[in-house]
mmCIF file of C-alpha atoms in Angstrom:
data_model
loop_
_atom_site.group_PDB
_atom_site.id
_atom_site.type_symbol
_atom_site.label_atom_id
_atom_site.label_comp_id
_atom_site.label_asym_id
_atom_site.label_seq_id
_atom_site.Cartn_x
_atom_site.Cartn_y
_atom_site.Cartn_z
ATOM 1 C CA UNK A 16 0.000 0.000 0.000
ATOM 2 C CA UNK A 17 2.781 2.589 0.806
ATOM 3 C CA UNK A 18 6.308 2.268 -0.553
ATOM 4 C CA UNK A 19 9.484 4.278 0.993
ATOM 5 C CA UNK A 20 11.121 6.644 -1.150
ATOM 6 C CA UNK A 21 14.503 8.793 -0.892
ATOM 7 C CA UNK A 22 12.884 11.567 1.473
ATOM 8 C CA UNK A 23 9.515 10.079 2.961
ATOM 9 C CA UNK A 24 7.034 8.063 1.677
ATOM 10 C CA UNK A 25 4.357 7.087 -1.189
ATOM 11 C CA UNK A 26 1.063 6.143 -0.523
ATOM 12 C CA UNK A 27 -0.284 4.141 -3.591
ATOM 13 C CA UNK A 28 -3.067 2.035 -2.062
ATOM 14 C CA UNK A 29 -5.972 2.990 0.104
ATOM 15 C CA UNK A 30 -7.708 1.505 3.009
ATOM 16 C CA UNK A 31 -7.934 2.222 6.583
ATOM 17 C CA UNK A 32 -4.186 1.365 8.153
ATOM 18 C CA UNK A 33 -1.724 2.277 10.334
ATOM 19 C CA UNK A 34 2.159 2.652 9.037
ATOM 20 C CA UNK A 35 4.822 2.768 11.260
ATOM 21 C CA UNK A 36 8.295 3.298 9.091
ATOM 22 C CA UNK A 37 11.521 4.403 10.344
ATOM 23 C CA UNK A 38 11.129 7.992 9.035
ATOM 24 C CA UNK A 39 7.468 8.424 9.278
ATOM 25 C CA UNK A 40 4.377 7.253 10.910
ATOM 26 C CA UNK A 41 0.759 8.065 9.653
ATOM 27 C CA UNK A 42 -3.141 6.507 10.286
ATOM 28 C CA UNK A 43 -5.753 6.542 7.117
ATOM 29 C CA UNK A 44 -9.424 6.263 7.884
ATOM 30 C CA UNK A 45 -12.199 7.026 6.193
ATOM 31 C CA UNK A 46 -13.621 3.620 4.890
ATOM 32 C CA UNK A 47 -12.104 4.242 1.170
ATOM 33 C CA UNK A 48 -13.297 3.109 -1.066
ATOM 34 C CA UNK A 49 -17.151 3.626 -0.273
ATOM 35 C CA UNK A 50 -17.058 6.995 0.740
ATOM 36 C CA UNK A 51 -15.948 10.080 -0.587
ATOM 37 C CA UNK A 52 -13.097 11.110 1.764
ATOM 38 C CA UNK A 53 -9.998 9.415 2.392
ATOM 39 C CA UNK A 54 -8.021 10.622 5.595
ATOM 40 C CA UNK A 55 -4.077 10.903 6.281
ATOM 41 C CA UNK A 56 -3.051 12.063 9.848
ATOM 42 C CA UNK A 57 1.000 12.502 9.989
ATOM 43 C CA UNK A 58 1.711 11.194 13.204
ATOM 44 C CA UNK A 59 5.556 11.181 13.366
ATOM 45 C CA UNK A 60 7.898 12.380 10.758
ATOM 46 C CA UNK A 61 11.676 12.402 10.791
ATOM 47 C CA UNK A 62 13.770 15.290 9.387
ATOM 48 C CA UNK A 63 14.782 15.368 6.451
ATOM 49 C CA UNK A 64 12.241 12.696 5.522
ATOM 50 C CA UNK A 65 9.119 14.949 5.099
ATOM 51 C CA UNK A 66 8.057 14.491 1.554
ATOM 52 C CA UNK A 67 4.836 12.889 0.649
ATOM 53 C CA UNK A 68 3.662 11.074 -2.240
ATOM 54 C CA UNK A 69 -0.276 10.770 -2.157
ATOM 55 C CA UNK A 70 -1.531 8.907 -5.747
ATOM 56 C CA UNK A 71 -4.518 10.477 -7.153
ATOM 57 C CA UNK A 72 -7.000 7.891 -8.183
ATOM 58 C CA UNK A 73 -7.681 8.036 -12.346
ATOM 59 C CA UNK A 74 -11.244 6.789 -11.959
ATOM 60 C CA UNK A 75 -12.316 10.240 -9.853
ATOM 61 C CA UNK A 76 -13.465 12.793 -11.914
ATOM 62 C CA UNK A 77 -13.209 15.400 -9.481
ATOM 63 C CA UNK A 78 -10.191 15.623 -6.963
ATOM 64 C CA UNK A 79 -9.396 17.724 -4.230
ATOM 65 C CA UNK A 80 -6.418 17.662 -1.920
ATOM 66 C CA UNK A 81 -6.565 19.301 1.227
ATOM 67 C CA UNK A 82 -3.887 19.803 3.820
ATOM 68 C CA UNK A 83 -5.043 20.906 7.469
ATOM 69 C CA UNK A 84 -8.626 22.163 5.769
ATOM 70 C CA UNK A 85 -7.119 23.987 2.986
ATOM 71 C CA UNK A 86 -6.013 23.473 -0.574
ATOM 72 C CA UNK A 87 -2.429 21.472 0.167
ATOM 73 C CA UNK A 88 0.246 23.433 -1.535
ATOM 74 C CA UNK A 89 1.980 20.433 -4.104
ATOM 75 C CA UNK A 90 2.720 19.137 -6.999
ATOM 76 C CA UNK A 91 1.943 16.386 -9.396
ATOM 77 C CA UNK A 92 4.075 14.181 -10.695
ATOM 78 C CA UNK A 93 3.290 11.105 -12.561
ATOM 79 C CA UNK A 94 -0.226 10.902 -11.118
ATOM 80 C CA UNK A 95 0.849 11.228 -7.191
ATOM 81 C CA UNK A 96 0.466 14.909 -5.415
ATOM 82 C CA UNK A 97 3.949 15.457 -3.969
ATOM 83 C CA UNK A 98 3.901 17.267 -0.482
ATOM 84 C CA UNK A 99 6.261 18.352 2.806
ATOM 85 C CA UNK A 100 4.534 17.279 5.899
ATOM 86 C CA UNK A 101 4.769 17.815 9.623
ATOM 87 C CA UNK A 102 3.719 15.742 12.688
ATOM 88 C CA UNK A 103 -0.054 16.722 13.100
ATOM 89 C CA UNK A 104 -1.285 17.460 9.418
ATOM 90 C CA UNK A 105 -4.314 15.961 8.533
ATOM 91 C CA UNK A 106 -4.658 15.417 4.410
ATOM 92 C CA UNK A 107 -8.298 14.977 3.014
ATOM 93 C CA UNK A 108 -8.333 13.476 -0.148
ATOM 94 C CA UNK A 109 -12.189 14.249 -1.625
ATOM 95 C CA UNK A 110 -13.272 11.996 -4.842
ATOM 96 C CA UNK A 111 -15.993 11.659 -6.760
ATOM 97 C CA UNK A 112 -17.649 8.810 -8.349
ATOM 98 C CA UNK A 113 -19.110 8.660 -12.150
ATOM 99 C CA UNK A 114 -21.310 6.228 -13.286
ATOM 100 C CA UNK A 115 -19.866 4.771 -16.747
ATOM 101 C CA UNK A 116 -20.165 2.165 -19.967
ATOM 102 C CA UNK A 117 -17.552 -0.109 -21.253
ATOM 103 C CA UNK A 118 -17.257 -1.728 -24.372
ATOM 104 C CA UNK A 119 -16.309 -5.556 -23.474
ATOM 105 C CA UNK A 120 -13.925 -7.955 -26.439
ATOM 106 C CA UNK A 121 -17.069 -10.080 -26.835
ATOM 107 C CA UNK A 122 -19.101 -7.270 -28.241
ATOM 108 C CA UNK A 123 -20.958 -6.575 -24.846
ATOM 109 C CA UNK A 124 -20.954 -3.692 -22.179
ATOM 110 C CA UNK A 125 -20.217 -3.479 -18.657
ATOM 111 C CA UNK A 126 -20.988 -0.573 -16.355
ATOM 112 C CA UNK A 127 -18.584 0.908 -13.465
ATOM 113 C CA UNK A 128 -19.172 3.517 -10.479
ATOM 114 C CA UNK A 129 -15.732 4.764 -9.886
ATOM 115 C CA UNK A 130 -13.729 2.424 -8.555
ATOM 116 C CA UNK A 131 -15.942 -0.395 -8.319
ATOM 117 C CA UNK A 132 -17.266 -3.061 -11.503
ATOM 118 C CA UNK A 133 -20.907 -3.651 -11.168
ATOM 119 C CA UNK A 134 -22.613 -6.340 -11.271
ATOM 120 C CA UNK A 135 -26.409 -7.543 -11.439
ATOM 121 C CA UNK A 136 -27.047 -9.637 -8.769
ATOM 122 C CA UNK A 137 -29.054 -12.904 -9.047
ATOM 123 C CA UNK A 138 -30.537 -14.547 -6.376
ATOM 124 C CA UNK A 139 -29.335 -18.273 -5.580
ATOM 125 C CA UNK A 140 -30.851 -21.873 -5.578
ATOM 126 C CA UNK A 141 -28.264 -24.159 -4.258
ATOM 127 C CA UNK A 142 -28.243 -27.944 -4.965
ATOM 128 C CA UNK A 143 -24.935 -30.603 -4.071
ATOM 129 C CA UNK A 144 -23.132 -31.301 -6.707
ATOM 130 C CA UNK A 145 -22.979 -35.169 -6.404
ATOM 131 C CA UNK A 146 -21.638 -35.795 -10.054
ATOM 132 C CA UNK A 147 -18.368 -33.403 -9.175
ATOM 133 C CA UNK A 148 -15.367 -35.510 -9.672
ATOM 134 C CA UNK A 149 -13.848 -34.879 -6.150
ATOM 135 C CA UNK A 150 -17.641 -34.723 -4.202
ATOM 136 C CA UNK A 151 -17.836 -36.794 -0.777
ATOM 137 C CA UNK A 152 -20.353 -36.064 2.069
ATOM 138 C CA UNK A 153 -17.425 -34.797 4.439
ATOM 139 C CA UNK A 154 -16.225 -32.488 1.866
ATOM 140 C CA UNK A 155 -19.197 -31.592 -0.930
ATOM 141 C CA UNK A 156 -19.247 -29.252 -4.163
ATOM 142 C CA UNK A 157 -22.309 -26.872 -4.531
ATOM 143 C CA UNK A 158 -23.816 -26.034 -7.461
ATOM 144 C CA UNK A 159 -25.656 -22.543 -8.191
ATOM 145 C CA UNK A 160 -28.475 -21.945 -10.384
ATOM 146 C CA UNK A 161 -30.166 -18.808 -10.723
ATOM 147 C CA UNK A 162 -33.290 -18.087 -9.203
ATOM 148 C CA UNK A 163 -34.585 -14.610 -10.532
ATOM 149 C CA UNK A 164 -34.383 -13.117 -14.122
ATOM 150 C CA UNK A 165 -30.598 -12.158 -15.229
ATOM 151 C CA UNK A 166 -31.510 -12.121 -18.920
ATOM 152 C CA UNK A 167 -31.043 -8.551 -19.793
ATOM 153 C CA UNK A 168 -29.921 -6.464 -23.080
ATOM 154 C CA UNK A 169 -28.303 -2.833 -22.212
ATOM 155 C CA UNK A 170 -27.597 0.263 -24.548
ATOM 156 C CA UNK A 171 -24.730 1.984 -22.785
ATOM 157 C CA UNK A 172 -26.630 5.149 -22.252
ATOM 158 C CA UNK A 173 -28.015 4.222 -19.277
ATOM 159 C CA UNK A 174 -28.347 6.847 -16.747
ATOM 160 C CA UNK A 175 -28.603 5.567 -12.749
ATOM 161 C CA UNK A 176 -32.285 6.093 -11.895
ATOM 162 C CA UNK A 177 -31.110 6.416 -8.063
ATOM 163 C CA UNK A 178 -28.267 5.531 -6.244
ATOM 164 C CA UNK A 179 -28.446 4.066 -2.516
ATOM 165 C CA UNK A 180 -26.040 4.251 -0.260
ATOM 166 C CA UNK A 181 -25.810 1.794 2.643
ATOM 167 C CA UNK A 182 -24.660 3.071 6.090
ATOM 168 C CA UNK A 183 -23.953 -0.074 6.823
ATOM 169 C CA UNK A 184 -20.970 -0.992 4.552
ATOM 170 C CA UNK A 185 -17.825 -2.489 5.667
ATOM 171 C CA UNK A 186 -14.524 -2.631 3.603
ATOM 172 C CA UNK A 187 -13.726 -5.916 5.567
ATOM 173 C CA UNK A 188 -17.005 -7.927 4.571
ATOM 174 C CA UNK A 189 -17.521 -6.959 1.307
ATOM 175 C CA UNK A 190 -21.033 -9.124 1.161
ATOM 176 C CA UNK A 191 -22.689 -5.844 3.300
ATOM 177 C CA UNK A 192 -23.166 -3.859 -0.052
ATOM 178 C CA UNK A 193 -22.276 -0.429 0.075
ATOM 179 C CA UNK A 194 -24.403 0.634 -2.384
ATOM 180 C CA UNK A 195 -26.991 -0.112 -5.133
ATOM 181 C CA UNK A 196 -27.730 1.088 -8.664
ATOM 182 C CA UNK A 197 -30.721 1.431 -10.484
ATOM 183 C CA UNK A 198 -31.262 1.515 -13.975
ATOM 184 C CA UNK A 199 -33.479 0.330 -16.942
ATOM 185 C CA UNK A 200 -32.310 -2.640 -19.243
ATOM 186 C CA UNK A 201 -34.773 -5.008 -21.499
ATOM 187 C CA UNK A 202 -35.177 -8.588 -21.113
ATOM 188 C CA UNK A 203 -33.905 -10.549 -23.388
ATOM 189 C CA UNK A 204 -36.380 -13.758 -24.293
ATOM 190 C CA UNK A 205 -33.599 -16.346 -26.053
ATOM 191 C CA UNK A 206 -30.896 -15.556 -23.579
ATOM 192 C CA UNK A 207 -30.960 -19.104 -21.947
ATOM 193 C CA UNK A 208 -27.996 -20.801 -19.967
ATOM 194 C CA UNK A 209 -25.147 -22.790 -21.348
ATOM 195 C CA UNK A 210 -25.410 -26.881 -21.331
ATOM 196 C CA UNK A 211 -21.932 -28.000 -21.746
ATOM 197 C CA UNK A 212 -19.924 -31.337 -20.248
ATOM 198 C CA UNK A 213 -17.003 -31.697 -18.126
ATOM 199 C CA UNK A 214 -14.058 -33.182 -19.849
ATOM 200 C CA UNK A 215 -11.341 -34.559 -17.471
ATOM 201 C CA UNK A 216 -8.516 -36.728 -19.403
ATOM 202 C CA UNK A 217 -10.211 -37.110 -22.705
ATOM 203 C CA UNK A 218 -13.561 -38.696 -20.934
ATOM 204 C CA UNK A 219 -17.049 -36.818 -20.229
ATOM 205 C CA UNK A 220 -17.278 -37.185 -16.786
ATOM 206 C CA UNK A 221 -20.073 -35.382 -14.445
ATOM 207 C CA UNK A 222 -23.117 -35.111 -16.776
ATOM 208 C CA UNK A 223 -24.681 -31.779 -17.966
ATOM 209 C CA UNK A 224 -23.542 -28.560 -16.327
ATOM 210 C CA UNK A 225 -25.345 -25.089 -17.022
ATOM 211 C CA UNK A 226 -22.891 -22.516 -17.268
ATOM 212 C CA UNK A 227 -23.439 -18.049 -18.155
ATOM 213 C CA UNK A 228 -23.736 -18.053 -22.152
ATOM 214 C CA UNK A 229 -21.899 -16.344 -24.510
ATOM 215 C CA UNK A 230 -22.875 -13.033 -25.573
ATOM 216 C CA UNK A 231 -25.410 -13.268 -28.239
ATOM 217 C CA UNK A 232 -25.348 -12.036 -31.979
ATOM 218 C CA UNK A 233 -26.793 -8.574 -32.728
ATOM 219 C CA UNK A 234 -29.284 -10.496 -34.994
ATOM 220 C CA UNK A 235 -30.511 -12.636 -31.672
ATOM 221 C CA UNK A 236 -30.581 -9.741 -29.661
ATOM 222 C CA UNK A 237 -33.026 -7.851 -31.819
ATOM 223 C CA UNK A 238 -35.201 -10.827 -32.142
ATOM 224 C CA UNK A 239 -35.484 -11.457 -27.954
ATOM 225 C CA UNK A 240 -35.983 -8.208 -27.156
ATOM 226 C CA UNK A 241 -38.840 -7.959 -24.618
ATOM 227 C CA UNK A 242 -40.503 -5.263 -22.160
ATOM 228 C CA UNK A 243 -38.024 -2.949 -20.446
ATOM 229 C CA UNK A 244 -37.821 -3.241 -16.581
ATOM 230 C CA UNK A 245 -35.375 -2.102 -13.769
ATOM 231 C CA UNK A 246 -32.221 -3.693 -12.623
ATOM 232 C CA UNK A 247 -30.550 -3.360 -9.609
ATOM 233 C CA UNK A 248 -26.736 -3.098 -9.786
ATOM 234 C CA UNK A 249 -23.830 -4.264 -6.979
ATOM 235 C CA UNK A 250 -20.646 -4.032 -6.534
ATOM 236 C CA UNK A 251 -18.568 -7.282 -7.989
ATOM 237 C CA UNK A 252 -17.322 -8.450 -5.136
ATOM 238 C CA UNK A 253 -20.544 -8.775 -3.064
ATOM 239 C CA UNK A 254 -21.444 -11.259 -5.407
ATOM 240 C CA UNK A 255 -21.516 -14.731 -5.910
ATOM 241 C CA UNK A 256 -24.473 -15.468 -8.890
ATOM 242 C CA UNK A 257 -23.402 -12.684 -11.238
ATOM 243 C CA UNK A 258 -23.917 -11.439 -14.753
ATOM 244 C CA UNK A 259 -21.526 -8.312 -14.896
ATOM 245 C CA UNK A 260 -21.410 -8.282 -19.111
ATOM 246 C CA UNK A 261 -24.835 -7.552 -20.658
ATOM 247 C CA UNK A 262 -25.704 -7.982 -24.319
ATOM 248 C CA UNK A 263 -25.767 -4.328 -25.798
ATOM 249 C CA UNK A 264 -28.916 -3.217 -28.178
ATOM 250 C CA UNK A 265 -29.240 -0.301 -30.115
ATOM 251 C CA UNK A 266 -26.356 1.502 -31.822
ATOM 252 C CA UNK A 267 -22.808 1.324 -30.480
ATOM 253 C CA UNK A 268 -21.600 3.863 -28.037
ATOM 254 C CA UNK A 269 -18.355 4.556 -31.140
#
Protein backbone atom coordinates (compact mmCIF):
# COMPACT_ATOMS: atom_id res chain seq x y z
CA UNK A 1 0.00 0.00 0.00
CA UNK A 2 2.78 2.59 0.81
CA UNK A 3 6.31 2.27 -0.55
CA UNK A 4 9.48 4.28 0.99
CA UNK A 5 11.12 6.64 -1.15
CA UNK A 6 14.50 8.79 -0.89
CA UNK A 7 12.88 11.57 1.47
CA UNK A 8 9.51 10.08 2.96
CA UNK A 9 7.03 8.06 1.68
CA UNK A 10 4.36 7.09 -1.19
CA UNK A 11 1.06 6.14 -0.52
CA UNK A 12 -0.28 4.14 -3.59
CA UNK A 13 -3.07 2.04 -2.06
CA UNK A 14 -5.97 2.99 0.10
CA UNK A 15 -7.71 1.50 3.01
CA UNK A 16 -7.93 2.22 6.58
CA UNK A 17 -4.19 1.36 8.15
CA UNK A 18 -1.72 2.28 10.33
CA UNK A 19 2.16 2.65 9.04
CA UNK A 20 4.82 2.77 11.26
CA UNK A 21 8.30 3.30 9.09
CA UNK A 22 11.52 4.40 10.34
CA UNK A 23 11.13 7.99 9.04
CA UNK A 24 7.47 8.42 9.28
CA UNK A 25 4.38 7.25 10.91
CA UNK A 26 0.76 8.07 9.65
CA UNK A 27 -3.14 6.51 10.29
CA UNK A 28 -5.75 6.54 7.12
CA UNK A 29 -9.42 6.26 7.88
CA UNK A 30 -12.20 7.03 6.19
CA UNK A 31 -13.62 3.62 4.89
CA UNK A 32 -12.10 4.24 1.17
CA UNK A 33 -13.30 3.11 -1.07
CA UNK A 34 -17.15 3.63 -0.27
CA UNK A 35 -17.06 6.99 0.74
CA UNK A 36 -15.95 10.08 -0.59
CA UNK A 37 -13.10 11.11 1.76
CA UNK A 38 -10.00 9.41 2.39
CA UNK A 39 -8.02 10.62 5.60
CA UNK A 40 -4.08 10.90 6.28
CA UNK A 41 -3.05 12.06 9.85
CA UNK A 42 1.00 12.50 9.99
CA UNK A 43 1.71 11.19 13.20
CA UNK A 44 5.56 11.18 13.37
CA UNK A 45 7.90 12.38 10.76
CA UNK A 46 11.68 12.40 10.79
CA UNK A 47 13.77 15.29 9.39
CA UNK A 48 14.78 15.37 6.45
CA UNK A 49 12.24 12.70 5.52
CA UNK A 50 9.12 14.95 5.10
CA UNK A 51 8.06 14.49 1.55
CA UNK A 52 4.84 12.89 0.65
CA UNK A 53 3.66 11.07 -2.24
CA UNK A 54 -0.28 10.77 -2.16
CA UNK A 55 -1.53 8.91 -5.75
CA UNK A 56 -4.52 10.48 -7.15
CA UNK A 57 -7.00 7.89 -8.18
CA UNK A 58 -7.68 8.04 -12.35
CA UNK A 59 -11.24 6.79 -11.96
CA UNK A 60 -12.32 10.24 -9.85
CA UNK A 61 -13.46 12.79 -11.91
CA UNK A 62 -13.21 15.40 -9.48
CA UNK A 63 -10.19 15.62 -6.96
CA UNK A 64 -9.40 17.72 -4.23
CA UNK A 65 -6.42 17.66 -1.92
CA UNK A 66 -6.56 19.30 1.23
CA UNK A 67 -3.89 19.80 3.82
CA UNK A 68 -5.04 20.91 7.47
CA UNK A 69 -8.63 22.16 5.77
CA UNK A 70 -7.12 23.99 2.99
CA UNK A 71 -6.01 23.47 -0.57
CA UNK A 72 -2.43 21.47 0.17
CA UNK A 73 0.25 23.43 -1.54
CA UNK A 74 1.98 20.43 -4.10
CA UNK A 75 2.72 19.14 -7.00
CA UNK A 76 1.94 16.39 -9.40
CA UNK A 77 4.08 14.18 -10.70
CA UNK A 78 3.29 11.11 -12.56
CA UNK A 79 -0.23 10.90 -11.12
CA UNK A 80 0.85 11.23 -7.19
CA UNK A 81 0.47 14.91 -5.41
CA UNK A 82 3.95 15.46 -3.97
CA UNK A 83 3.90 17.27 -0.48
CA UNK A 84 6.26 18.35 2.81
CA UNK A 85 4.53 17.28 5.90
CA UNK A 86 4.77 17.82 9.62
CA UNK A 87 3.72 15.74 12.69
CA UNK A 88 -0.05 16.72 13.10
CA UNK A 89 -1.28 17.46 9.42
CA UNK A 90 -4.31 15.96 8.53
CA UNK A 91 -4.66 15.42 4.41
CA UNK A 92 -8.30 14.98 3.01
CA UNK A 93 -8.33 13.48 -0.15
CA UNK A 94 -12.19 14.25 -1.62
CA UNK A 95 -13.27 12.00 -4.84
CA UNK A 96 -15.99 11.66 -6.76
CA UNK A 97 -17.65 8.81 -8.35
CA UNK A 98 -19.11 8.66 -12.15
CA UNK A 99 -21.31 6.23 -13.29
CA UNK A 100 -19.87 4.77 -16.75
CA UNK A 101 -20.16 2.16 -19.97
CA UNK A 102 -17.55 -0.11 -21.25
CA UNK A 103 -17.26 -1.73 -24.37
CA UNK A 104 -16.31 -5.56 -23.47
CA UNK A 105 -13.92 -7.96 -26.44
CA UNK A 106 -17.07 -10.08 -26.83
CA UNK A 107 -19.10 -7.27 -28.24
CA UNK A 108 -20.96 -6.57 -24.85
CA UNK A 109 -20.95 -3.69 -22.18
CA UNK A 110 -20.22 -3.48 -18.66
CA UNK A 111 -20.99 -0.57 -16.35
CA UNK A 112 -18.58 0.91 -13.46
CA UNK A 113 -19.17 3.52 -10.48
CA UNK A 114 -15.73 4.76 -9.89
CA UNK A 115 -13.73 2.42 -8.55
CA UNK A 116 -15.94 -0.39 -8.32
CA UNK A 117 -17.27 -3.06 -11.50
CA UNK A 118 -20.91 -3.65 -11.17
CA UNK A 119 -22.61 -6.34 -11.27
CA UNK A 120 -26.41 -7.54 -11.44
CA UNK A 121 -27.05 -9.64 -8.77
CA UNK A 122 -29.05 -12.90 -9.05
CA UNK A 123 -30.54 -14.55 -6.38
CA UNK A 124 -29.33 -18.27 -5.58
CA UNK A 125 -30.85 -21.87 -5.58
CA UNK A 126 -28.26 -24.16 -4.26
CA UNK A 127 -28.24 -27.94 -4.97
CA UNK A 128 -24.93 -30.60 -4.07
CA UNK A 129 -23.13 -31.30 -6.71
CA UNK A 130 -22.98 -35.17 -6.40
CA UNK A 131 -21.64 -35.79 -10.05
CA UNK A 132 -18.37 -33.40 -9.17
CA UNK A 133 -15.37 -35.51 -9.67
CA UNK A 134 -13.85 -34.88 -6.15
CA UNK A 135 -17.64 -34.72 -4.20
CA UNK A 136 -17.84 -36.79 -0.78
CA UNK A 137 -20.35 -36.06 2.07
CA UNK A 138 -17.42 -34.80 4.44
CA UNK A 139 -16.23 -32.49 1.87
CA UNK A 140 -19.20 -31.59 -0.93
CA UNK A 141 -19.25 -29.25 -4.16
CA UNK A 142 -22.31 -26.87 -4.53
CA UNK A 143 -23.82 -26.03 -7.46
CA UNK A 144 -25.66 -22.54 -8.19
CA UNK A 145 -28.48 -21.94 -10.38
CA UNK A 146 -30.17 -18.81 -10.72
CA UNK A 147 -33.29 -18.09 -9.20
CA UNK A 148 -34.58 -14.61 -10.53
CA UNK A 149 -34.38 -13.12 -14.12
CA UNK A 150 -30.60 -12.16 -15.23
CA UNK A 151 -31.51 -12.12 -18.92
CA UNK A 152 -31.04 -8.55 -19.79
CA UNK A 153 -29.92 -6.46 -23.08
CA UNK A 154 -28.30 -2.83 -22.21
CA UNK A 155 -27.60 0.26 -24.55
CA UNK A 156 -24.73 1.98 -22.79
CA UNK A 157 -26.63 5.15 -22.25
CA UNK A 158 -28.01 4.22 -19.28
CA UNK A 159 -28.35 6.85 -16.75
CA UNK A 160 -28.60 5.57 -12.75
CA UNK A 161 -32.28 6.09 -11.89
CA UNK A 162 -31.11 6.42 -8.06
CA UNK A 163 -28.27 5.53 -6.24
CA UNK A 164 -28.45 4.07 -2.52
CA UNK A 165 -26.04 4.25 -0.26
CA UNK A 166 -25.81 1.79 2.64
CA UNK A 167 -24.66 3.07 6.09
CA UNK A 168 -23.95 -0.07 6.82
CA UNK A 169 -20.97 -0.99 4.55
CA UNK A 170 -17.83 -2.49 5.67
CA UNK A 171 -14.52 -2.63 3.60
CA UNK A 172 -13.73 -5.92 5.57
CA UNK A 173 -17.00 -7.93 4.57
CA UNK A 174 -17.52 -6.96 1.31
CA UNK A 175 -21.03 -9.12 1.16
CA UNK A 176 -22.69 -5.84 3.30
CA UNK A 177 -23.17 -3.86 -0.05
CA UNK A 178 -22.28 -0.43 0.08
CA UNK A 179 -24.40 0.63 -2.38
CA UNK A 180 -26.99 -0.11 -5.13
CA UNK A 181 -27.73 1.09 -8.66
CA UNK A 182 -30.72 1.43 -10.48
CA UNK A 183 -31.26 1.52 -13.98
CA UNK A 184 -33.48 0.33 -16.94
CA UNK A 185 -32.31 -2.64 -19.24
CA UNK A 186 -34.77 -5.01 -21.50
CA UNK A 187 -35.18 -8.59 -21.11
CA UNK A 188 -33.90 -10.55 -23.39
CA UNK A 189 -36.38 -13.76 -24.29
CA UNK A 190 -33.60 -16.35 -26.05
CA UNK A 191 -30.90 -15.56 -23.58
CA UNK A 192 -30.96 -19.10 -21.95
CA UNK A 193 -28.00 -20.80 -19.97
CA UNK A 194 -25.15 -22.79 -21.35
CA UNK A 195 -25.41 -26.88 -21.33
CA UNK A 196 -21.93 -28.00 -21.75
CA UNK A 197 -19.92 -31.34 -20.25
CA UNK A 198 -17.00 -31.70 -18.13
CA UNK A 199 -14.06 -33.18 -19.85
CA UNK A 200 -11.34 -34.56 -17.47
CA UNK A 201 -8.52 -36.73 -19.40
CA UNK A 202 -10.21 -37.11 -22.70
CA UNK A 203 -13.56 -38.70 -20.93
CA UNK A 204 -17.05 -36.82 -20.23
CA UNK A 205 -17.28 -37.18 -16.79
CA UNK A 206 -20.07 -35.38 -14.45
CA UNK A 207 -23.12 -35.11 -16.78
CA UNK A 208 -24.68 -31.78 -17.97
CA UNK A 209 -23.54 -28.56 -16.33
CA UNK A 210 -25.34 -25.09 -17.02
CA UNK A 211 -22.89 -22.52 -17.27
CA UNK A 212 -23.44 -18.05 -18.15
CA UNK A 213 -23.74 -18.05 -22.15
CA UNK A 214 -21.90 -16.34 -24.51
CA UNK A 215 -22.88 -13.03 -25.57
CA UNK A 216 -25.41 -13.27 -28.24
CA UNK A 217 -25.35 -12.04 -31.98
CA UNK A 218 -26.79 -8.57 -32.73
CA UNK A 219 -29.28 -10.50 -34.99
CA UNK A 220 -30.51 -12.64 -31.67
CA UNK A 221 -30.58 -9.74 -29.66
CA UNK A 222 -33.03 -7.85 -31.82
CA UNK A 223 -35.20 -10.83 -32.14
CA UNK A 224 -35.48 -11.46 -27.95
CA UNK A 225 -35.98 -8.21 -27.16
CA UNK A 226 -38.84 -7.96 -24.62
CA UNK A 227 -40.50 -5.26 -22.16
CA UNK A 228 -38.02 -2.95 -20.45
CA UNK A 229 -37.82 -3.24 -16.58
CA UNK A 230 -35.38 -2.10 -13.77
CA UNK A 231 -32.22 -3.69 -12.62
CA UNK A 232 -30.55 -3.36 -9.61
CA UNK A 233 -26.74 -3.10 -9.79
CA UNK A 234 -23.83 -4.26 -6.98
CA UNK A 235 -20.65 -4.03 -6.53
CA UNK A 236 -18.57 -7.28 -7.99
CA UNK A 237 -17.32 -8.45 -5.14
CA UNK A 238 -20.54 -8.77 -3.06
CA UNK A 239 -21.44 -11.26 -5.41
CA UNK A 240 -21.52 -14.73 -5.91
CA UNK A 241 -24.47 -15.47 -8.89
CA UNK A 242 -23.40 -12.68 -11.24
CA UNK A 243 -23.92 -11.44 -14.75
CA UNK A 244 -21.53 -8.31 -14.90
CA UNK A 245 -21.41 -8.28 -19.11
CA UNK A 246 -24.84 -7.55 -20.66
CA UNK A 247 -25.70 -7.98 -24.32
CA UNK A 248 -25.77 -4.33 -25.80
CA UNK A 249 -28.92 -3.22 -28.18
CA UNK A 250 -29.24 -0.30 -30.12
CA UNK A 251 -26.36 1.50 -31.82
CA UNK A 252 -22.81 1.32 -30.48
CA UNK A 253 -21.60 3.86 -28.04
CA UNK A 254 -18.36 4.56 -31.14
Amino acid sequence: MLQETENGIAVSLYGDMSYRGPHMELHQSGGYPYGDECFLDITRVTDGFDELLVRLPGWSVETVLLQNGVPADCDTVNGYAKLRVRPGDRLTLRTKKQFESHDNSDGGLYFTYGPFLLSLAIREREEKDTGARLFTEDFPAFALYPASDWAYAVTGYENPLSVRVSDDADAANPYRRAFEIRIKARRLTNWTLAHKHTKVRNQWVGGDRLFTPAIPSPAQIRRGLGDEEEIVLVPYGSTRLRITVFPRYGESKR
